[in-house]
PDB file of C-alpha atoms in Angstrom:
ATOM      1  CA  MET A   1      18.909  31.966 -20.176  1.00 39.00           C
ATOM      2  CA  ARG A   2      22.046  33.448 -21.101  1.00 39.00           C
ATOM      3  CA  SER A   3      25.290  31.972 -21.805  1.00 42.00           C
ATOM      4  CA  SER A   4      28.032  33.625 -20.036  1.00 43.00           C
ATOM      5  CA  GLY A   5      31.196  31.932 -21.164  1.00 47.00           C
ATOM      6  CA  GLY A   6      32.841  28.640 -21.076  1.00 50.00           C
ATOM      7  CA  VAL A   7      34.267  26.389 -18.355  1.00 49.00           C
ATOM      8  CA  GLY A   8      35.757  28.016 -15.614  1.00 50.00           C
ATOM      9  CA  PRO A   9      38.753  27.031 -13.781  1.00 48.00           C
ATOM     10  CA  GLY A  10      39.225  23.484 -12.218  1.00 48.00           C
ATOM     11  CA  GLY A  11      36.685  22.307 -14.438  1.00 50.00           C
ATOM     12  CA  ASP A  12      33.721  23.855 -12.980  1.00 53.00           C
ATOM     13  CA  VAL A  13      30.895  24.458 -15.758  1.00 52.00           C
ATOM     14  CA  GLY A  14      28.523  26.917 -12.873  1.00 52.00           C
ATOM     15  CA  GLY A  15      29.404  29.991 -15.214  1.00 56.00           C
ATOM     16  CA  LEU A  16      27.386  28.060 -18.334  1.00 59.00           C
ATOM     17  CA  VAL A  17      24.569  29.353 -17.200  1.00 61.00           C
ATOM     18  CA  GLU A  18      22.890  32.264 -15.630  1.00 63.00           C
ATOM     19  CA  VAL A  19      21.053  32.089 -12.882  1.00 61.00           C
ATOM     20  CA  ALA A  20      17.004  32.380 -14.229  1.00 63.00           C
ATOM     21  CA  PRO A  21      14.647  34.957 -12.697  1.00 64.00           C
ATOM     22  CA  ALA A  22      13.185  34.839  -9.805  1.00 66.00           C
ATOM     23  CA  ALA A  23       9.617  33.984 -10.067  1.00 67.00           C
ATOM     24  CA  GLY A  24       6.650  34.077  -6.439  1.00 70.00           C
ATOM     25  CA  LEU A  25       4.073  30.591  -5.666  1.00 72.00           C
ATOM     26  CA  ARG A  26       1.238  32.934  -7.720  1.00 78.00           C
ATOM     27  CA  GLU A  27       2.740  33.192 -10.728  1.00 79.00           C
ATOM     28  CA  VAL A  28       3.879  29.850 -10.890  1.00 77.00           C
ATOM     29  CA  PHE A  29       0.106  28.134 -10.211  1.00 78.00           C
ATOM     30  CA  ARG A  30      -1.090  30.972 -12.899  1.00 80.00           C
ATOM     31  CA  ARG A  31       0.842  29.876 -15.158  1.00 80.00           C
ATOM     32  CA  PHE A  32       0.954  25.837 -15.190  1.00 81.00           C
ATOM     33  CA  SER A  33      -2.565  25.168 -13.125  1.00 80.00           C
ATOM     34  CA  PRO A  34      -4.630  24.901 -16.525  1.00 81.00           C
ATOM     35  CA  ASP A  35      -2.380  22.007 -17.434  1.00 81.00           C
ATOM     36  CA  ALA A  36      -3.473  20.829 -13.517  1.00 84.00           C
ATOM     37  CA  ARG A  37      -7.240  21.477 -14.040  1.00 84.00           C
ATOM     38  CA  PRO A  38      -8.095  18.172 -15.833  1.00 87.00           C
ATOM     39  CA  LEU A  39      -6.581  16.311 -13.005  1.00 87.00           C
ATOM     40  CA  TRP A  40      -8.053  18.076 -10.189  1.00 86.00           C
ATOM     41  CA  ARG A  41     -10.972  15.841  -9.201  1.00 88.00           C
ATOM     42  CA  TRP A  42      -7.800  12.892  -8.987  1.00 90.00           C
ATOM     43  CA  LEU A  43      -6.062  15.411  -6.886  1.00 87.00           C
ATOM     44  CA  TRP A  44      -9.070  15.792  -4.671  1.00 89.00           C
ATOM     45  CA  LEU A  45     -10.159  11.927  -4.131  1.00 91.00           C
ATOM     46  CA  SER A  46      -5.936  11.375  -3.145  1.00 89.00           C
ATOM     47  CA  LEU A  47      -6.297  14.462  -0.569  1.00 88.00           C
ATOM     48  CA  VAL A  48      -9.618  12.574   0.834  1.00 90.00           C
ATOM     49  CA  LEU A  49      -6.695   9.484   0.726  1.00 90.00           C
ATOM     50  CA  VAL A  50      -4.761  11.284   2.669  1.00 87.00           C
ATOM     51  CA  VAL A  51      -6.625  12.400   5.430  1.00 87.00           C
ATOM     52  CA  VAL A  52      -8.733   9.059   5.942  1.00 91.00           C
ATOM     53  CA  SER A  53      -5.548   7.247   6.388  1.00 89.00           C
ATOM     54  CA  PRO A  54      -3.987   9.013   9.329  1.00 89.00           C
ATOM     55  CA  LEU A  55      -7.361   8.838  11.478  1.00 89.00           C
ATOM     56  CA  VAL A  56      -7.535   5.277  10.773  1.00 90.00           C
ATOM     57  CA  ASP A  57      -3.950   5.050  11.725  1.00 88.00           C
ATOM     58  CA  ALA A  58      -4.336   6.358  14.704  1.00 88.00           C
ATOM     59  CA  GLY A  59      -6.885   3.726  16.086  1.00 86.00           C
ATOM     60  CA  ALA A  60      -3.428   1.919  16.008  1.00 85.00           C
ATOM     61  CA  VAL A  61      -1.916   4.421  18.421  1.00 85.00           C
ATOM     62  CA  LEU A  62      -5.199   3.965  21.094  1.00 85.00           C
ATOM     63  CA  LEU A  63      -5.048   0.222  20.512  1.00 86.00           C
ATOM     64  CA  PHE A  64      -1.639   0.189  22.588  1.00 84.00           C
ATOM     65  CA  LYS A  65      -3.456   2.166  25.367  1.00 84.00           C
ATOM     66  CA  VAL A  66      -5.747  -0.450  25.398  1.00 85.00           C
ATOM     67  CA  LEU A  67      -3.514  -3.351  25.213  1.00 85.00           C
ATOM     68  CA  VAL A  68      -1.457  -2.278  28.270  1.00 84.00           C
ATOM     69  CA  ASP A  69      -4.395  -1.113  30.307  1.00 83.00           C
ATOM     70  CA  ARG A  70      -7.558  -3.948  29.585  1.00 84.00           C
ATOM     71  CA  VAL A  71      -4.525  -7.228  28.766  1.00 82.00           C
ATOM     72  CA  LEU A  72      -0.931  -6.408  29.943  1.00 83.00           C
ATOM     73  CA  LEU A  73      -1.655  -4.273  33.874  1.00 82.00           C
ATOM     74  CA  PRO A  74      -4.422  -6.750  34.428  1.00 82.00           C
ATOM     75  CA  ARG A  75      -3.177  -9.866  32.702  1.00 82.00           C
ATOM     76  CA  ASP A  76      -6.353 -10.580  31.394  1.00 77.00           C
ATOM     77  CA  PHE A  77      -5.148 -12.314  28.523  1.00 79.00           C
ATOM     78  CA  SER A  78      -8.603 -13.026  27.088  1.00 80.00           C
ATOM     79  CA  ALA A  79      -8.858  -9.770  25.844  1.00 79.00           C
ATOM     80  CA  PHE A  80      -5.504  -9.647  23.569  1.00 84.00           C
ATOM     81  CA  VAL A  81      -7.270 -11.666  20.924  1.00 87.00           C
ATOM     82  CA  PRO A  82      -9.668  -9.281  19.966  1.00 87.00           C
ATOM     83  CA  VAL A  83      -7.774  -5.990  20.275  1.00 85.00           C
ATOM     84  CA  ALA A  84      -4.919  -7.719  18.312  1.00 86.00           C
ATOM     85  CA  GLY A  85      -7.549  -9.015  15.455  1.00 89.00           C
ATOM     86  CA  ALA A  86      -8.237  -4.692  15.834  1.00 89.00           C
ATOM     87  CA  PHE A  87      -4.742  -4.309  14.842  1.00 87.00           C
ATOM     88  CA  VAL A  88      -4.024  -6.014  12.536  1.00 90.00           C
ATOM     89  CA  GLY A  89      -6.958  -5.287  10.904  1.00 91.00           C
ATOM     90  CA  ILE A  90      -5.812  -1.488  10.941  1.00 90.00           C
ATOM     91  CA  THR A  91      -2.679  -2.243   9.279  1.00 89.00           C
ATOM     92  CA  LEU A  92      -4.498  -3.677   6.478  1.00 92.00           C
ATOM     93  CA  VAL A  93      -6.706  -1.024   5.595  1.00 92.00           C
ATOM     94  CA  VAL A  94      -3.733   1.934   6.242  1.00 89.00           C
ATOM     95  CA  GLY A  95      -1.499  -0.693   4.095  1.00 90.00           C
ATOM     96  CA  GLY A  96      -4.255  -0.083   1.516  1.00 92.00           C
ATOM     97  CA  LEU A  97      -4.882   3.522   2.176  1.00 91.00           C
ATOM     98  CA  GLY A  98      -1.529   4.486   1.865  1.00 88.00           C
ATOM     99  CA  PHE A  99      -0.992   1.998  -1.581  1.00 91.00           C
ATOM    100  CA  ALA A 100      -3.629   3.938  -3.248  1.00 92.00           C
ATOM    101  CA  GLY A 101      -3.201   7.422  -2.102  1.00 88.00           C
ATOM    102  CA  GLN A 102       0.586   6.722  -3.587  1.00 88.00           C
ATOM    103  CA  TYR A 103      -0.398   4.922  -6.900  1.00 91.00           C
ATOM    104  CA  LEU A 104      -3.179   7.004  -7.634  1.00 91.00           C
ATOM    105  CA  GLY A 105      -0.579  10.220  -6.513  1.00 88.00           C
ATOM    106  CA  ALA A 106       1.874   8.669  -8.804  1.00 89.00           C
ATOM    107  CA  TRP A 107      -0.658   8.216 -11.620  1.00 91.00           C
ATOM    108  CA  VAL A 108      -1.398  12.339 -11.405  1.00 91.00           C
ATOM    109  CA  GLY A 109       1.880  13.508 -11.493  1.00 89.00           C
ATOM    110  CA  GLU A 110       2.842  11.168 -14.353  1.00 90.00           C
ATOM    111  CA  ASN A 111      -0.528  12.793 -16.699  1.00 91.00           C
ATOM    112  CA  PHE A 112       0.705  16.271 -15.084  1.00 90.00           C
ATOM    113  CA  LEU A 113       4.355  16.072 -16.431  1.00 88.00           C
ATOM    114  CA  HIS A 114       2.944  14.337 -19.987  1.00 88.00           C
ATOM    115  CA  ARG A 115       0.921  17.453 -20.416  1.00 88.00           C
ATOM    116  CA  LEU A 116       3.387  19.579 -19.392  1.00 86.00           C
ATOM    117  CA  ARG A 117       6.097  18.324 -21.541  1.00 86.00           C
ATOM    118  CA  THR A 118       4.430  18.197 -24.692  1.00 87.00           C
ATOM    119  CA  ARG A 119       2.897  21.547 -24.145  1.00 87.00           C
ATOM    120  CA  VAL A 120       7.031  22.680 -23.737  1.00 84.00           C
ATOM    121  CA  PHE A 121       7.955  20.978 -26.472  1.00 84.00           C
ATOM    122  CA  GLU A 122       4.962  22.257 -28.972  1.00 87.00           C
ATOM    123  CA  HIS A 123       5.924  26.240 -27.811  1.00 85.00           C
ATOM    124  CA  LEU A 124       9.362  25.406 -28.189  1.00 83.00           C
ATOM    125  CA  HIS A 125       8.988  23.912 -32.108  1.00 83.00           C
ATOM    126  CA  THR A 126       6.828  28.037 -32.359  1.00 87.00           C
ATOM    127  CA  LEU A 127      10.254  29.530 -30.987  1.00 81.00           C
ATOM    128  CA  SER A 128      12.424  31.532 -33.619  1.00 83.00           C
ATOM    129  CA  VAL A 129      16.151  30.526 -34.617  1.00 80.00           C
ATOM    130  CA  GLY A 130      17.671  34.060 -32.403  1.00 80.00           C
ATOM    131  CA  PHE A 131      15.892  31.564 -29.497  1.00 78.00           C
ATOM    132  CA  PHE A 132      18.103  28.875 -29.878  1.00 76.00           C
ATOM    133  CA  ASP A 133      21.073  31.045 -30.972  1.00 75.00           C
ATOM    134  CA  ARG A 134      21.039  32.702 -27.250  1.00 75.00           C
ATOM    135  CA  ARG A 135      20.768  29.657 -25.453  1.00 74.00           C
ATOM    136  CA  ARG A 136      22.366  26.387 -25.172  1.00 73.00           C
ATOM    137  CA  LEU A 137      20.517  23.140 -26.785  1.00 72.00           C
ATOM    138  CA  GLY A 138      21.529  21.235 -23.277  1.00 71.00           C
ATOM    139  CA  ASP A 139      19.969  24.093 -20.811  1.00 73.00           C
ATOM    140  CA  ILE A 140      17.044  23.918 -22.586  1.00 76.00           C
ATOM    141  CA  LEU A 141      16.292  19.761 -22.414  1.00 76.00           C
ATOM    142  CA  SER A 142      17.492  19.720 -18.679  1.00 74.00           C
ATOM    143  CA  ARG A 143      14.707  22.457 -18.326  1.00 75.00           C
ATOM    144  CA  LEU A 144      12.009  20.452 -20.299  1.00 76.00           C
ATOM    145  CA  THR A 145      13.258  17.137 -17.860  1.00 75.00           C
ATOM    146  CA  GLY A 146      14.284  18.575 -14.209  1.00 75.00           C
ATOM    147  CA  ASP A 147      12.769  21.736 -14.124  1.00 77.00           C
ATOM    148  CA  VAL A 148       9.675  20.190 -15.190  1.00 80.00           C
ATOM    149  CA  ALA A 149       9.311  17.036 -12.515  1.00 81.00           C
ATOM    150  CA  ALA A 150      10.346  20.483  -9.819  1.00 80.00           C
ATOM    151  CA  ILE A 151       6.876  22.390 -11.279  1.00 82.00           C
ATOM    152  CA  GLU A 152       5.216  19.074 -10.533  1.00 85.00           C
ATOM    153  CA  THR A 153       6.207  18.794  -7.302  1.00 82.00           C
ATOM    154  CA  VAL A 154       5.233  22.736  -6.452  1.00 81.00           C
ATOM    155  CA  VAL A 155       1.917  22.625  -8.429  1.00 82.00           C
ATOM    156  CA  LEU A 156       1.065  18.906  -7.470  1.00 85.00           C
ATOM    157  CA  SER A 157       2.319  16.570  -4.801  1.00 85.00           C
ATOM    158  CA  GLY A 158       3.693  19.043  -2.830  1.00 83.00           C
ATOM    159  CA  ILE A 159       0.336  20.555  -1.415  1.00 84.00           C
ATOM    160  CA  VAL A 160      -1.019  16.406  -1.343  1.00 86.00           C
ATOM    161  CA  GLY A 161       2.167  16.414   0.950  1.00 87.00           C
ATOM    162  CA  LEU A 162       1.667  19.358   2.593  1.00 87.00           C
ATOM    163  CA  VAL A 163      -2.024  18.789   3.432  1.00 89.00           C
ATOM    164  CA  ALA A 164      -0.485  15.334   4.688  1.00 88.00           C
ATOM    165  CA  ASN A 165       2.445  16.625   7.425  1.00 89.00           C
ATOM    166  CA  VAL A 166      -0.570  19.293   8.754  1.00 90.00           C
ATOM    167  CA  VAL A 167      -3.620  17.004   9.013  1.00 91.00           C
ATOM    168  CA  LYS A 168      -0.415  14.256  10.585  1.00 90.00           C
ATOM    169  CA  VAL A 169       0.335  16.548  13.140  1.00 88.00           C
ATOM    170  CA  VAL A 170      -3.687  17.472  13.811  1.00 90.00           C
ATOM    171  CA  VAL A 171      -4.047  13.592  14.259  1.00 90.00           C
ATOM    172  CA  PHE A 172      -0.998  12.384  16.066  1.00 88.00           C
ATOM    173  CA  GLY A 173      -1.285  15.692  18.184  1.00 86.00           C
ATOM    174  CA  GLY A 174      -4.436  15.186  19.308  1.00 88.00           C
ATOM    175  CA  VAL A 175      -3.921  11.612  19.999  1.00 87.00           C
ATOM    176  CA  VAL A 176      -0.646  13.110  22.423  1.00 86.00           C
ATOM    177  CA  PHE A 177      -3.022  15.169  24.422  1.00 87.00           C
ATOM    178  CA  VAL A 178      -5.603  12.166  24.498  1.00 85.00           C
ATOM    179  CA  LEU A 179      -3.093   9.698  26.225  1.00 83.00           C
ATOM    180  CA  ASP A 180      -1.545  12.429  28.264  1.00 84.00           C
ATOM    181  CA  TRP A 181      -2.236  15.907  28.619  1.00 83.00           C
ATOM    182  CA  ARG A 182       1.474  17.360  30.269  1.00 87.00           C
ATOM    183  CA  LEU A 183       3.228  15.150  28.257  1.00 82.00           C
ATOM    184  CA  ALA A 184       1.566  17.023  24.761  1.00 82.00           C
ATOM    185  CA  LEU A 185       2.234  20.422  26.730  1.00 85.00           C
ATOM    186  CA  ALA A 186       5.732  19.118  28.078  1.00 84.00           C
ATOM    187  CA  SER A 187       6.530  18.756  24.131  1.00 81.00           C
ATOM    188  CA  LEU A 188       5.046  21.924  22.810  1.00 83.00           C
ATOM    189  CA  VAL A 189       7.990  23.714  23.580  1.00 84.00           C
ATOM    190  CA  ALA A 190      10.692  22.236  21.459  1.00 83.00           C
ATOM    191  CA  VAL A 191       8.143  24.249  18.615  1.00 83.00           C
ATOM    192  CA  PRO A 192       9.392  27.273  18.350  1.00 86.00           C
ATOM    193  CA  VAL A 193      12.899  26.427  18.198  1.00 88.00           C
ATOM    194  CA  PHE A 194      12.260  23.668  15.542  1.00 85.00           C
ATOM    195  CA  ALA A 195      10.062  26.992  13.857  1.00 85.00           C
ATOM    196  CA  ALA A 196      12.656  29.407  13.642  1.00 88.00           C
ATOM    197  CA  ALA A 197      15.129  26.318  12.036  1.00 86.00           C
ATOM    198  CA  ALA A 198      12.696  25.562   9.653  1.00 84.00           C
ATOM    199  CA  ARG A 199      12.760  29.276   8.665  1.00 85.00           C
ATOM    200  CA  VAL A 200      16.272  29.825   8.782  1.00 84.00           C
ATOM    201  CA  PHE A 201      17.680  27.151   6.313  1.00 86.00           C
ATOM    202  CA  ALA A 202      14.195  27.361   4.384  1.00 82.00           C
ATOM    203  CA  ARG A 203      15.723  30.474   3.175  1.00 80.00           C
ATOM    204  CA  ARG A 204      19.064  28.303   2.813  1.00 83.00           C
ATOM    205  CA  ILE A 205      17.283  25.785   0.492  1.00 81.00           C
ATOM    206  CA  LYS A 206      15.781  28.600  -1.677  1.00 75.00           C
ATOM    207  CA  VAL A 207      18.926  29.429  -2.270  1.00 77.00           C
ATOM    208  CA  ALA A 208      21.037  26.299  -2.859  1.00 78.00           C
ATOM    209  CA  SER A 209      17.685  24.828  -4.620  1.00 76.00           C
ATOM    210  CA  ARG A 210      18.250  27.456  -7.425  1.00 72.00           C
ATOM    211  CA  GLU A 211      21.856  27.139  -7.368  1.00 74.00           C
ATOM    212  CA  VAL A 212      21.391  23.593  -8.163  1.00 74.00           C
ATOM    213  CA  ARG A 213      18.825  23.559 -10.491  1.00 70.00           C
ATOM    214  CA  ARG A 214      21.573  26.078 -12.891  1.00 70.00           C
ATOM    215  CA  ARG A 215      24.385  23.805 -12.362  1.00 74.00           C
ATOM    216  CA  ALA A 216      22.296  21.022 -13.752  1.00 71.00           C
ATOM    217  CA  GLY A 217      21.832  23.340 -17.019  1.00 66.00           C
ATOM    218  CA  SER A 218      24.955  23.492 -17.099  1.00 70.00           C
ATOM    219  CA  ILE A 219      26.542  20.303 -17.066  1.00 70.00           C
ATOM    220  CA  SER A 220      23.591  19.465 -19.459  1.00 67.00           C
ATOM    221  CA  VAL A 221      25.480  22.122 -22.095  1.00 65.00           C
ATOM    222  CA  VAL A 222      28.678  20.339 -21.606  1.00 66.00           C
ATOM    223  CA  ALA A 223      27.481  16.490 -21.920  1.00 66.00           C
ATOM    224  CA  GLU A 224      25.551  17.978 -25.301  1.00 64.00           C
ATOM    225  CA  GLU A 225      28.058  19.445 -26.772  1.00 65.00           C
ATOM    226  CA  SER A 226      31.308  17.577 -26.182  1.00 66.00           C
ATOM    227  CA  PRO A 227      30.394  14.224 -27.715  1.00 65.00           C
ATOM    228  CA  GLY A 228      29.258  17.156 -30.937  1.00 63.00           C
ATOM    229  CA  ASN A 229      32.749  18.495 -31.211  1.00 65.00           C
ATOM    230  CA  VAL A 230      34.598  15.223 -30.660  1.00 66.00           C
ATOM    231  CA  ALA A 231      34.424  14.515 -34.465  1.00 66.00           C
ATOM    232  CA  LEU A 232      35.655  18.301 -35.132  1.00 66.00           C
ATOM    233  CA  ILE A 233      38.573  18.052 -32.979  1.00 68.00           C
ATOM    234  CA  GLN A 234      39.602  15.306 -35.003  1.00 68.00           C
ATOM    235  CA  ALA A 235      39.555  16.491 -37.729  1.00 69.00           C
ATOM    236  CA  TYR A 236      41.710  19.637 -36.740  1.00 70.00           C
ATOM    237  CA  GLY A 237      43.826  16.839 -35.428  1.00 64.00           C
ATOM    238  CA  ARG A 238      44.084  18.378 -31.788  1.00 52.00           C
ATOM    239  CA  HIS A 239      42.810  15.360 -29.638  1.00 48.00           C
ATOM    240  CA  ALA A 240      45.416  14.103 -27.464  1.00 50.00           C
ATOM    241  CA  ALA A 241      47.763  12.353 -27.835  1.00 50.00           C
TER     242      ALA A 241
END
């Protein structure tokens, strides 16, 4: 990105870096899928864990129905031990699946970041001197760190999170229908409200996120250039007494 001036009034550094041109999701996946392709089999395994975990967790919800119908209401505490044992077993399985999914997701994400940052770093060494004259070093470093992490969220962990949330809605929504279909239908009244709110705020969040990345680059420019200029300022005796 091109530099667009210095620090603004009140110490505002937002004007040091311009907003980068927007790119669609299709373009993002096309450019960065080669870095994720060697990790797809592990990503599929992570998706399997994400799908299985809510299915097992739904069993714990159904166990509460069994606990109320067969133990608490009839006051038959002889059935309490099997129900409690099943609940403990489900909790352990869900915890194990959650740990495995998070560990695998973190491993896949870090490997993707390593591959992408290495590729970007190698590409920087092939660019001309004019490129570095036109762009601030702090902004380049900000892109190499923060922006690359944001790309990982879109290409990998964002997909896993989306699938996880969809599966949870379907599974636990089905459980609610099994327990009480009238209550489930009543809860659907709020769906259009949440959908409209998500649509409105998604646009604002997108604009705000782009501004955050731009200002992060500007702050990196100041943080990188200011210490390097201290010796020059002191040499000319312009530092404050």
